[in-house]
PDB file of C-alpha atoms and ligand atoms in Angstrom:
ATOM      1  CA  MET A 162      -1.107 -16.185 -48.821  1.00 63.00           C
ATOM      2  CA  PRO A 163      -4.682 -17.594 -48.887  1.00 70.00           C
ATOM      3  CA  LEU A 164      -6.885 -16.192 -46.121  1.00 65.00           C
ATOM      4  CA  LEU A 165      -7.395 -19.351 -44.033  1.00 63.00           C
ATOM      5  CA  PRO A 166      -3.709 -20.281 -43.558  1.00 68.00           C
ATOM      6  CA  PHE A 167      -2.955 -16.611 -42.852  1.00 61.00           C
ATOM      7  CA  LEU A 168      -5.585 -16.487 -40.085  1.00 58.00           C
ATOM      8  CA  ARG A 169      -4.300 -19.765 -38.616  1.00 67.00           C
ATOM      9  CA  ARG A 170      -0.738 -18.411 -38.524  1.00 71.00           C
ATOM     10  CA  ALA A 171      -1.822 -15.064 -37.079  1.00 59.00           C
ATOM     11  CA  THR A 172      -3.827 -16.824 -34.358  1.00 61.00           C
ATOM     12  CA  GLY A 173      -0.830 -18.996 -33.528  1.00 61.00           C
ATOM     13  CA  VAL A 174       1.443 -15.954 -33.232  1.00 58.00           C
ATOM     14  CA  GLY A 175      -1.162 -14.226 -31.035  1.00 57.00           C
ATOM     15  CA  VAL A 176      -1.352 -17.200 -28.677  1.00 59.00           C
ATOM     16  CA  VAL A 177       2.443 -17.392 -28.376  1.00 58.00           C
ATOM     17  CA  VAL A 178       2.764 -13.640 -27.716  1.00 62.00           C
ATOM     18  CA  GLY A 179      -0.116 -13.663 -25.222  1.00 70.00           C
ATOM     19  CA  THR A 180       1.316 -16.641 -23.353  1.00 78.00           C
ATOM     20  CA  GLY A 181       4.741 -15.006 -23.243  1.00 81.00           C
ATOM     21  CA  MET A 182       3.346 -11.727 -21.923  1.00 83.00           C
ATOM     22  CA  THR A 183       1.338 -13.500 -19.228  1.00 90.00           C
ATOM     23  CA  ALA A 184       4.399 -15.476 -18.159  1.00 94.00           C
ATOM     24  CA  TYR A 185       6.417 -12.256 -17.979  1.00 92.00           C
ATOM     25  CA  ALA A 186       3.707 -10.496 -15.928  1.00 95.00           C
ATOM     26  CA  ALA A 187       3.542 -13.432 -13.507  1.00 95.00           C
ATOM     27  CA  TRP A 188       7.349 -13.315 -13.161  1.00 95.00           C
ATOM     28  CA  GLU A 189       7.332  -9.557 -12.529  1.00 94.00           C
ATOM     29  CA  ALA A 190       4.740  -9.970  -9.771  1.00 95.00           C
ATOM     30  CA  ARG A 191       7.426 -11.878  -7.818  1.00 94.00           C
ATOM     31  CA  GLN A 192      10.278  -9.381  -8.331  1.00 96.00           C
ATOM     32  CA  TYR A 193      10.096  -7.874  -4.842  1.00 98.00           C
ATOM     33  CA  THR A 194      11.942  -4.575  -4.737  1.00 98.00           C
ATOM     34  CA  LEU A 195      13.037  -2.172  -2.015  1.00 98.00           C
ATOM     35  CA  ARG A 196      12.583   1.452  -2.992  1.00 98.00           C
ATOM     36  CA  ARG A 197      14.288   4.214  -1.000  1.00 98.00           C
ATOM     37  CA  VAL A 198      13.119   7.809  -0.670  1.00 98.00           C
ATOM     38  CA  THR A 199      14.271  10.742   1.437  1.00 98.00           C
ATOM     39  CA  VAL A 200      11.619  13.013   2.911  1.00 98.00           C
ATOM     40  CA  PRO A 201      12.720  16.371   4.356  1.00 98.00           C
ATOM     41  CA  LEU A 202      10.260  17.063   7.160  1.00 98.00           C
ATOM     42  CA  LEU A 203      12.132  16.822  10.476  1.00 98.00           C
ATOM     43  CA  PRO A 204      12.934  19.926  12.542  1.00 98.00           C
ATOM     44  CA  THR A 205      16.505  21.195  12.260  1.00 97.00           C
ATOM     45  CA  GLY A 206      19.026  19.197  14.236  1.00 97.00           C
ATOM     46  CA  HIS A 207      17.037  15.940  14.479  1.00 98.00           C
ATOM     47  CA  ALA A 208      18.742  12.687  13.539  1.00 98.00           C
ATOM     48  CA  PRO A 209      17.344  10.884  10.450  1.00 98.00           C
ATOM     49  CA  VAL A 210      14.509   8.425  11.124  1.00 98.00           C
ATOM     50  CA  LYS A 211      14.171   5.272   8.990  1.00 98.00           C
ATOM     51  CA  VAL A 212      10.527   4.446   8.269  1.00 98.00           C
ATOM     52  CA  LEU A 213       9.687   1.157   6.551  1.00 99.00           C
ATOM     53  CA  HIS A 214       6.427   1.511   4.625  1.00 99.00           C
ATOM     54  CA  LEU A 215       4.703  -1.822   3.975  1.00 98.00           C
ATOM     55  CA  SER A 216       1.464  -2.094   2.049  1.00 98.00           C
ATOM     56  CA  ASP A 217      -0.780  -4.475   0.136  1.00 98.00           C
ATOM     57  CA  ILE A 218       1.105  -7.627   1.048  1.00 98.00           C
ATOM     58  CA  HIS A 219      -1.965  -9.693  -0.002  1.00 97.00           C
ATOM     59  CA  MET A 220      -0.389 -12.783   1.509  1.00 97.00           C
ATOM     60  CA  ALA A 221      -1.418 -16.274   0.473  1.00 96.00           C
ATOM     61  CA  PRO A 222       0.082 -19.251   2.351  1.00 96.00           C
ATOM     62  CA  ASP A 223       1.767 -20.627  -0.792  1.00 95.00           C
ATOM     63  CA  GLN A 224       3.758 -17.440  -1.510  1.00 97.00           C
ATOM     64  CA  ARG A 225       7.069 -18.638  -0.111  1.00 97.00           C
ATOM     65  CA  ALA A 226       9.270 -16.203  -2.049  1.00 97.00           C
ATOM     66  CA  LYS A 227       7.330 -13.228  -0.717  1.00 98.00           C
ATOM     67  CA  GLN A 228       7.523 -14.585   2.819  1.00 98.00           C
ATOM     68  CA  GLU A 229      11.299 -15.023   2.526  1.00 98.00           C
ATOM     69  CA  TRP A 230      11.773 -11.533   1.083  1.00 98.00           C
ATOM     70  CA  LEU A 231       9.706  -9.965   3.874  1.00 98.00           C
ATOM     71  CA  ARG A 232      11.802 -11.761   6.494  1.00 98.00           C
ATOM     72  CA  GLY A 233      14.909 -10.098   5.031  1.00 98.00           C
ATOM     73  CA  LEU A 234      13.524  -6.596   5.605  1.00 98.00           C
ATOM     74  CA  GLY A 235      14.434  -6.853   9.283  1.00 98.00           C
ATOM     75  CA  ASP A 236      18.065  -6.361   8.200  1.00 98.00           C
ATOM     76  CA  LEU A 237      17.191  -2.740   7.332  1.00 98.00           C
ATOM     77  CA  GLN A 238      16.744  -2.061  11.065  1.00 98.00           C
ATOM     78  CA  PRO A 239      14.030   0.569  10.597  1.00 98.00           C
ATOM     79  CA  ASP A 240      13.097   2.881  13.448  1.00 98.00           C
ATOM     80  CA  LEU A 241       9.382   2.750  12.609  1.00 98.00           C
ATOM     81  CA  VAL A 242       7.097   0.531  10.508  1.00 99.00           C
ATOM     82  CA  VAL A 243       4.001   1.987   8.819  1.00 99.00           C
ATOM     83  CA  ASN A 244       1.638  -0.700   7.498  1.00 99.00           C
ATOM     84  CA  THR A 245      -1.125   0.640   5.253  1.00 98.00           C
ATOM     85  CA  GLY A 246      -3.231  -2.497   5.012  1.00 98.00           C
ATOM     86  CA  ASP A 247      -4.340  -5.267   2.637  1.00 98.00           C
ATOM     87  CA  ASN A 248      -2.124  -7.762   4.459  1.00 98.00           C
ATOM     88  CA  LEU A 249      -4.302 -10.792   3.788  1.00 97.00           C
ATOM     89  CA  SER A 250      -5.637 -12.693   0.808  1.00 89.00           C
ATOM     90  CA  HIS A 251      -6.564 -15.918   2.521  1.00 94.00           C
ATOM     91  CA  ALA A 252      -8.283 -17.063   5.715  1.00 95.00           C
ATOM     92  CA  ARG A 253      -5.095 -18.850   6.828  1.00 96.00           C
ATOM     93  CA  SER A 254      -2.711 -15.948   6.226  1.00 97.00           C
ATOM     94  CA  VAL A 255      -2.560 -14.231   9.624  1.00 98.00           C
ATOM     95  CA  GLU A 256       0.065 -16.610  10.970  1.00 98.00           C
ATOM     96  CA  VAL A 257       2.014 -16.442   7.713  1.00 98.00           C
ATOM     97  CA  VAL A 258       2.015 -12.635   7.717  1.00 98.00           C
ATOM     98  CA  THR A 259       3.136 -12.328  11.324  1.00 98.00           C
ATOM     99  CA  ASP A 260       5.812 -15.024  10.879  1.00 98.00           C
ATOM    100  CA  SER A 261       7.105 -13.227   7.786  1.00 98.00           C
ATOM    101  CA  LEU A 262       7.223  -9.868   9.554  1.00 98.00           C
ATOM    102  CA  GLY A 263       9.298 -11.551  12.241  1.00 97.00           C
ATOM    103  CA  GLY A 264      11.473  -9.026  14.075  1.00 97.00           C
ATOM    104  CA  LEU A 265       9.714  -6.091  12.414  1.00 98.00           C
ATOM    105  CA  LEU A 266       6.924  -6.633  14.948  1.00 98.00           C
ATOM    106  CA  ASP A 267       9.441  -5.710  17.650  1.00 98.00           C
ATOM    107  CA  VAL A 268       9.991  -2.324  15.973  1.00 98.00           C
ATOM    108  CA  PRO A 269       7.602   0.541  16.859  1.00 98.00           C
ATOM    109  CA  GLY A 270       4.779   0.468  14.328  1.00 98.00           C
ATOM    110  CA  VAL A 271       1.433   1.909  13.287  1.00 99.00           C
ATOM    111  CA  TYR A 272      -1.204   0.418  11.014  1.00 99.00           C
ATOM    112  CA  VAL A 273      -4.560   0.743   9.318  1.00 98.00           C
ATOM    113  CA  LEU A 274      -6.444  -2.017   7.490  1.00 98.00           C
ATOM    114  CA  GLY A 275      -7.678  -2.273   3.908  1.00 98.00           C
ATOM    115  CA  SER A 276     -10.557  -4.039   2.209  1.00 96.00           C
ATOM    116  CA  ASN A 277      -8.436  -7.163   1.697  1.00 95.00           C
ATOM    117  CA  ASP A 278      -7.928  -7.487   5.431  1.00 97.00           C
ATOM    118  CA  TYR A 279     -11.690  -7.497   5.977  1.00 97.00           C
ATOM    119  CA  TRP A 280     -13.126  -9.446   3.040  1.00 96.00           C
ATOM    120  CA  VAL A 281     -12.146 -12.539   1.084  1.00 92.00           C
ATOM    121  CA  PRO A 282     -11.142 -11.273  -2.363  1.00 86.00           C
ATOM    122  CA  GLY A 283     -13.192 -12.261  -5.380  1.00 77.00           C
ATOM    123  CA  VAL A 284     -12.100 -13.442  -8.810  1.00 73.00           C
ATOM    124  CA  ARG A 285     -11.302 -10.347 -10.856  1.00 67.00           C
ATOM    125  CA  ASN A 286     -10.925  -9.868 -14.587  1.00 64.00           C
ATOM    126  CA  PRO A 287      -7.377  -8.512 -15.041  1.00 58.00           C
ATOM    127  CA  LEU A 288      -8.610  -6.027 -17.630  1.00 62.00           C
ATOM    128  CA  LEU A 289     -10.680  -4.340 -14.900  1.00 63.00           C
ATOM    129  CA  TYR A 290      -7.391  -2.937 -13.578  1.00 56.00           C
ATOM    130  CA  LEU A 291      -7.323  -0.763 -16.691  1.00 60.00           C
ATOM    131  CA  LEU A 292     -10.837   0.606 -16.308  1.00 63.00           C
ATOM    132  CA  PRO A 293     -12.177   3.371 -14.040  1.00 62.00           C
ATOM    133  CA  ASP A 294     -13.534   2.427 -10.628  1.00 65.00           C
ATOM    134  CA  THR A 295     -17.089   1.056 -10.904  1.00 63.00           C
ATOM    135  CA  GLY A 296     -18.039   1.945  -7.344  1.00 65.00           C
ATOM    136  CA  LYS A 297     -18.924  -1.705  -6.620  1.00 67.00           C
ATOM    137  CA  ARG A 298     -17.424  -3.090  -3.436  1.00 72.00           C
ATOM    138  CA  HIS A 299     -16.798  -6.712  -2.528  1.00 70.00           C
ATOM    139  CA  THR A 300     -18.338  -6.667   0.957  1.00 74.00           C
ATOM    140  CA  SER A 301     -20.990  -9.351   0.821  1.00 73.00           C
ATOM    141  CA  GLY A 302     -18.813 -12.465   0.910  1.00 83.00           C
ATOM    142  CA  ARG A 303     -16.898 -14.133   3.704  1.00 91.00           C
ATOM    143  CA  GLN A 304     -14.856 -12.077   6.131  1.00 95.00           C
ATOM    144  CA  LEU A 305     -11.155 -12.596   6.644  1.00 97.00           C
ATOM    145  CA  PRO A 306      -9.837 -13.042  10.220  1.00 97.00           C
ATOM    146  CA  TRP A 307      -9.054  -9.351  10.655  1.00 98.00           C
ATOM    147  CA  PRO A 308      -9.729  -9.303  14.431  1.00 98.00           C
ATOM    148  CA  GLU A 309      -6.989 -11.923  14.807  1.00 98.00           C
ATOM    149  CA  LEU A 310      -4.628  -9.833  12.665  1.00 98.00           C
ATOM    150  CA  LYS A 311      -5.330  -6.720  14.734  1.00 98.00           C
ATOM    151  CA  ASP A 312      -4.829  -8.692  17.926  1.00 98.00           C
ATOM    152  CA  ARG A 313      -1.389  -9.845  16.732  1.00 98.00           C
ATOM    153  CA  PHE A 314      -0.366  -6.316  15.718  1.00 98.00           C
ATOM    154  CA  ASN A 315      -1.724  -4.815  18.948  1.00 98.00           C
ATOM    155  CA  ARG A 316       0.044  -7.390  21.098  1.00 98.00           C
ATOM    156  CA  ALA A 317       3.285  -6.492  19.277  1.00 98.00           C
ATOM    157  CA  GLY A 318       2.717  -2.897  20.383  1.00 98.00           C
ATOM    158  CA  TRP A 319       1.815  -1.483  16.976  1.00 98.00           C
ATOM    159  CA  LEU A 320      -0.639   1.408  17.216  1.00 98.00           C
ATOM    160  CA  ASP A 321      -4.052   0.874  15.612  1.00 98.00           C
ATOM    161  CA  LEU A 322      -4.886   4.098  13.730  1.00 98.00           C
ATOM    162  CA  THR A 323      -8.336   2.947  12.567  1.00 98.00           C
ATOM    163  CA  ASN A 324     -10.278   6.226  12.657  1.00 98.00           C
ATOM    164  CA  GLY A 325      -8.074   7.331  15.530  1.00 98.00           C
ATOM    165  CA  PHE A 326      -4.871   8.882  16.790  1.00 98.00           C
ATOM    166  CA  GLY A 327      -1.563   7.734  18.235  1.00 98.00           C
ATOM    167  CA  SER A 328       1.765   9.080  19.358  1.00 98.00           C
ATOM    168  CA  LEU A 329       5.291   7.725  19.646  1.00 98.00           C
ATOM    169  CA  THR A 330       8.727   9.089  20.452  1.00 98.00           C
ATOM    170  CA  ILE A 331      11.533   7.550  18.444  1.00 98.00           C
ATOM    171  CA  GLY A 332      15.125   8.475  19.135  1.00 95.00           C
ATOM    172  CA  GLY A 333      14.259  11.898  20.461  1.00 95.00           C
ATOM    173  CA  THR A 334      11.739  12.719  17.714  1.00 98.00           C
ATOM    174  CA  SER A 335       8.080  12.836  18.732  1.00 98.00           C
ATOM    175  CA  PHE A 336       5.447  11.674  16.237  1.00 99.00           C
ATOM    176  CA  ALA A 337       1.712  12.431  16.209  1.00 98.00           C
ATOM    177  CA  PHE A 338      -0.374  10.131  14.004  1.00 99.00           C
ATOM    178  CA  ALA A 339      -3.925  10.148  12.726  1.00 99.00           C
ATOM    179  CA  GLY A 340      -5.447   7.406  10.626  1.00 99.00           C
ATOM    180  CA  VAL A 341      -8.665   6.389   8.950  1.00 98.00           C
ATOM    181  CA  ASP A 342     -10.341   3.075   8.236  1.00 98.00           C
ATOM    182  CA  ASP A 343     -10.410   2.062   4.565  1.00 98.00           C
ATOM    183  CA  PRO A 344     -11.870   4.892   2.448  1.00 98.00           C
ATOM    184  CA  HIS A 345     -12.303   2.485  -0.481  1.00 97.00           C
ATOM    185  CA  LEU A 346     -15.076   0.808   1.531  1.00 96.00           C
ATOM    186  CA  ARG A 347     -16.206   4.196   2.818  1.00 97.00           C
ATOM    187  CA  TYR A 348     -15.270   3.052   6.325  1.00 97.00           C
ATOM    188  CA  ASP A 349     -13.340   6.296   6.937  1.00 98.00           C
ATOM    189  CA  ASP A 350     -14.741   8.503   9.692  1.00 98.00           C
ATOM    190  CA  LEU A 351     -13.106  11.805   8.824  1.00 98.00           C
ATOM    191  CA  PRO A 352     -15.018  13.950  11.366  1.00 98.00           C
ATOM    192  CA  ARG A 353     -13.613  11.731  14.119  1.00 98.00           C
ATOM    193  CA  VAL A 354     -10.011  12.595  13.203  1.00 98.00           C
ATOM    194  CA  ALA A 355     -10.647  16.178  12.091  1.00 98.00           C
ATOM    195  CA  GLY A 356      -8.897  19.125  13.677  1.00 98.00           C
ATOM    196  CA  PRO A 357      -5.438  20.644  13.811  1.00 98.00           C
ATOM    197  CA  ALA A 358      -2.598  18.137  14.061  1.00 98.00           C
ATOM    198  CA  ASP A 359      -0.610  18.176  17.299  1.00 98.00           C
ATOM    199  CA  ALA A 360       1.571  21.282  17.021  1.00 97.00           C
ATOM    200  CA  ASP A 361       3.774  20.103  19.914  1.00 98.00           C
ATOM    201  CA  ALA A 362       4.936  16.981  18.056  1.00 98.00           C
ATOM    202  CA  ASP A 363       8.078  17.102  15.927  1.00 98.00           C
ATOM    203  CA  VAL A 364       6.382  15.205  13.071  1.00 98.00           C
ATOM    204  CA  ARG A 365       2.711  14.725  12.179  1.00 98.00           C
ATOM    205  CA  LEU A 366       1.784  11.773   9.916  1.00 99.00           C
ATOM    206  CA  GLY A 367      -1.622  10.905   8.423  1.00 99.00           C
ATOM    207  CA  VAL A 368      -2.142   7.244   7.523  1.00 99.00           C
ATOM    208  CA  THR A 369      -4.746   5.713   5.208  1.00 99.00           C
ATOM    209  CA  HIS A 370      -5.070   2.559   3.149  1.00 98.00           C
ATOM    210  CA  ALA A 371      -6.480   4.227   0.035  1.00 98.00           C
ATOM    211  CA  PRO A 372      -5.398   7.741  -0.992  1.00 98.00           C
ATOM    212  CA  TYR A 373      -8.857   9.174  -1.662  1.00 98.00           C
ATOM    213  CA  LEU A 374      -8.742  12.916  -2.193  1.00 98.00           C
ATOM    214  CA  ARG A 375     -11.203  13.682   0.618  1.00 98.00           C
ATOM    215  CA  VAL A 376      -8.775  12.066   3.085  1.00 98.00           C
ATOM    216  CA  LEU A 377      -5.675  13.734   1.631  1.00 98.00           C
ATOM    217  CA  ASP A 378      -7.415  17.135   1.615  1.00 98.00           C
ATOM    218  CA  GLN A 379      -8.373  16.867   5.286  1.00 98.00           C
ATOM    219  CA  PHE A 380      -4.991  15.649   6.528  1.00 98.00           C
ATOM    220  CA  ALA A 381      -3.187  18.348   4.521  1.00 98.00           C
ATOM    221  CA  ALA A 382      -5.556  21.078   5.737  1.00 98.00           C
ATOM    222  CA  ASP A 383      -5.169  19.897   9.344  1.00 98.00           C
ATOM    223  CA  GLY A 384      -1.407  20.349   9.197  1.00 98.00           C
ATOM    224  CA  TYR A 385      -0.050  16.802   8.823  1.00 98.00           C
ATOM    225  CA  ASP A 386       3.491  16.910   7.424  1.00 98.00           C
ATOM    226  CA  ALA A 387       3.113  13.740   5.385  1.00 98.00           C
ATOM    227  CA  ILE A 388       0.379  11.303   4.392  1.00 99.00           C
ATOM    228  CA  ILE A 389       1.201   7.637   3.876  1.00 99.00           C
ATOM    229  CA  ALA A 390      -1.020   5.373   1.755  1.00 98.00           C
ATOM    230  CA  GLY A 391      -1.162   2.230  -0.364  1.00 98.00           C
ATOM    231  CA  HIS A 392      -4.052   0.548  -2.214  1.00 97.00           C
ATOM    232  CA  THR A 393      -3.242   1.652  -5.773  1.00 97.00           C
ATOM    233  CA  HIS A 394      -0.753  -1.181  -6.491  1.00 97.00           C
ATOM    234  CA  GLY A 395       0.967   1.568  -8.477  1.00 97.00           C
ATOM    235  CA  GLY A 396      -1.480   0.897 -11.273  1.00 95.00           C
ATOM    236  CA  GLN A 397      -0.353  -2.784 -11.289  1.00 95.00           C
ATOM    237  CA  ILE A 398      -0.570  -3.088 -15.088  1.00 95.00           C
ATOM    238  CA  CYS A 399       1.366  -0.096 -16.373  1.00 96.00           C
ATOM    239  CA  LEU A 400       2.745   1.221 -19.615  1.00 97.00           C
ATOM    240  CA  PRO A 401       6.469   0.786 -20.281  1.00 94.00           C
ATOM    241  CA  GLY A 402       8.377   3.093 -17.966  1.00 94.00           C
ATOM    242  CA  GLY A 403       5.867   2.496 -15.191  1.00 95.00           C
ATOM    243  CA  ARG A 404       3.163   4.945 -16.242  1.00 96.00           C
ATOM    244  CA  ALA A 405      -0.008   3.986 -14.395  1.00 97.00           C
ATOM    245  CA  LEU A 406      -3.320   3.921 -16.216  1.00 96.00           C
ATOM    246  CA  THR A 407      -5.534   3.622 -13.152  1.00 94.00           C
ATOM    247  CA  THR A 408      -5.425   3.923  -9.357  1.00 96.00           C
ATOM    248  CA  ASN A 409      -8.608   2.125  -8.249  1.00 94.00           C
ATOM    249  CA  CYS A 410      -9.599   5.334  -6.424  1.00 96.00           C
ATOM    250  CA  ASP A 411      -9.992   9.030  -7.226  1.00 96.00           C
ATOM    251  CA  ILE A 412      -6.341  10.114  -7.129  1.00 98.00           C
ATOM    252  CA  GLU A 413      -4.882  10.661 -10.591  1.00 98.00           C
ATOM    253  CA  PRO A 414      -2.547   8.013 -12.117  1.00 97.00           C
ATOM    254  CA  ALA A 415       0.473  10.354 -11.988  1.00 98.00           C
ATOM    255  CA  ARG A 416       0.480   9.904  -8.187  1.00 98.00           C
ATOM    256  CA  ALA A 417      -0.257   6.151  -8.208  1.00 98.00           C
ATOM    257  CA  ARG A 418       3.046   5.477  -6.431  1.00 98.00           C
ATOM    258  CA  GLY A 419       6.079   7.242  -5.030  1.00 98.00           C
ATOM    259  CA  LEU A 420       6.704  10.512  -3.222  1.00 98.00           C
ATOM    260  CA  HIS A 421       4.610  13.494  -4.242  1.00 98.00           C
ATOM    261  CA  ARG A 422       2.999  16.580  -2.759  1.00 98.00           C
ATOM    262  CA  HIS A 423      -0.644  17.066  -1.861  1.00 98.00           C
ATOM    263  CA  PRO A 424      -2.108  19.127  -3.415  1.00 98.00           C
ATOM    264  CA  ALA A 425      -0.062  17.921  -6.364  1.00 98.00           C
ATOM    265  CA  ASP A 426       1.080  21.406  -7.346  1.00 98.00           C
ATOM    266  CA  SER A 427       2.004  22.539  -3.837  1.00 98.00           C
ATOM    267  CA  ALA A 428       5.517  23.165  -2.569  1.00 98.00           C
ATOM    268  CA  PRO A 429       6.960  22.409   0.892  1.00 97.00           C
ATOM    269  CA  GLY A 430       5.942  25.186   3.246  1.00 95.00           C
ATOM    270  CA  ASP A 431       2.700  25.993   1.434  1.00 98.00           C
ATOM    271  CA  PRO A 432      -0.275  26.174   3.810  1.00 96.00           C
ATOM    272  CA  ALA A 433      -2.634  23.173   3.822  1.00 97.00           C
ATOM    273  CA  SER A 434      -0.147  21.002   1.969  1.00 98.00           C
ATOM    274  CA  ALA A 435       1.745  17.817   2.818  1.00 98.00           C
ATOM    275  CA  TRP A 436       4.116  15.206   1.490  1.00 98.00           C
ATOM    276  CA  LEU A 437       2.305  12.174   0.088  1.00 98.00           C
ATOM    277  CA  HIS A 438       3.900   8.756  -0.149  1.00 99.00           C
ATOM    278  CA  VAL A 439       1.957   6.063  -2.001  1.00 98.00           C
ATOM    279  CA  SER A 440       3.292   2.513  -2.022  1.00 98.00           C
ATOM    280  CA  ALA A 441       2.770   0.264  -5.033  1.00 98.00           C
ATOM    281  CA  GLY A 442       2.555  -2.552  -2.486  1.00 98.00           C
ATOM    282  CA  LEU A 443       3.875  -6.080  -2.500  1.00 98.00           C
ATOM    283  CA  GLY A 444       0.956  -8.105  -3.773  1.00 96.00           C
ATOM    284  CA  THR A 445      -1.878  -8.632  -6.171  1.00 93.00           C
ATOM    285  CA  ASN A 446      -5.339 -10.079  -6.150  1.00 87.00           C
ATOM    286  CA  PRO A 447      -4.680 -13.813  -5.475  1.00 84.00           C
ATOM    287  CA  TYR A 448      -6.498 -14.822  -8.658  1.00 85.00           C
ATOM    288  CA  VAL A 449      -4.617 -12.376 -10.892  1.00 87.00           C
ATOM    289  CA  ARG A 450      -0.985 -12.591  -9.825  1.00 94.00           C
ATOM    290  CA  ILE A 451       0.435 -10.374 -12.516  1.00 95.00           C
ATOM    291  CA  ARG A 452       2.176  -7.006 -12.714  1.00 96.00           C
ATOM    292  CA  VAL A 453       3.484  -5.122 -15.714  1.00 96.00           C
ATOM    293  CA  ALA A 454       6.114  -2.347 -15.477  1.00 96.00           C
ATOM    294  CA  CYS A 455       5.265  -2.007 -11.778  1.00 96.00           C
ATOM    295  CA  ARG A 456       7.331  -4.249  -9.547  1.00 98.00           C
ATOM    296  CA  PRO A 457       6.044  -5.151  -6.087  1.00 98.00           C
ATOM    297  CA  GLU A 458       7.723  -2.971  -3.494  1.00 98.00           C
ATOM    298  CA  ALA A 459       8.325  -1.916   0.053  1.00 98.00           C
ATOM    299  CA  THR A 460       9.816   1.505   0.741  1.00 98.00           C
ATOM    300  CA  LEU A 461      12.439   2.686   3.168  1.00 98.00           C
ATOM    301  CA  MET A 462      11.585   6.323   3.785  1.00 98.00           C
ATOM    302  CA  THR A 463      14.393   8.235   5.443  1.00 98.00           C
ATOM    303  CA  LEU A 464      13.026  11.283   7.222  1.00 98.00           C
ATOM    304  CA  VAL A 465      15.610  14.062   7.389  1.00 98.00           C
ATOM    305  CA  PRO A 466      15.553  17.706   8.562  1.00 98.00           C
ATOM    306  CA  VAL A 467      14.043  20.345   6.335  1.00 97.00           C
ATOM    307  CA  PRO A 468      16.924  22.156   4.603  1.00 95.00           C
ATOM    308  CA  ASP A 469      17.684  25.634   6.004  1.00 85.00           C
TER     309      ASP A 469
HETATM  310 FE1  FE2 B 949      -4.347  -3.993  -2.245  1.00 60.64          FE
END
């Protein structure tokens, strides 16, 4: 075939394939999925505790399907909600988020915020999701109404773990929490939450938006049984089979989502080690609403006793 017609045909095929892939990725970004994991960390004899982990909702007012799906999570009747931030994507999203959470705000909860609660997100080249973190932070634009969001969560009784501590007793199991402000923005104040976790509590949980290693190392060394985080979007644009290429922070892609240990090669019972649960989250940057091999998710973590 002469060169010019060949190039025209090849370009046409490329456009069709590219358009199809983009359409698929936009469809996948709306395939909200509930993932379930079991975490053995309760003392012997304690009843299981259902923890709903929500992260990276990135709500925009026009995302009706996401709002409807979130409303349905109340049917799970969790005992505790852990929200690891990035709830907002729009200045008018606070009301939408709290309406969508609905009855979940009546459940005991704890939260920390992420960069996309504080700052209006910028337009982002989707290919940047595949590249290492540049260190640049989007903190010079307009702020989102995060004080209003915190006020709504606080009035619901959720505990604010922003560089602080909290405690709750749920069904006879006592929880001690520590949390940090978003490490991605370097807002974390680790010295403020340093020190041995409460040995009198039945369960000790560390909570952070982004799973930076400095935060994971401290919580694990201080004796927290599990660390709960979001931020990574699970890699967002993954290889087939869900293999992440990037995490947008310094944790390695193999732990971009799901239940792992920290340090990664530790076993339960090892000193200075903890469970680590990272959520792939429910949203995306509002200007790049695509996901590939990484469906948006919430997780129902069932805490059960450590096996004898
Ligand atoms: Fe996020």
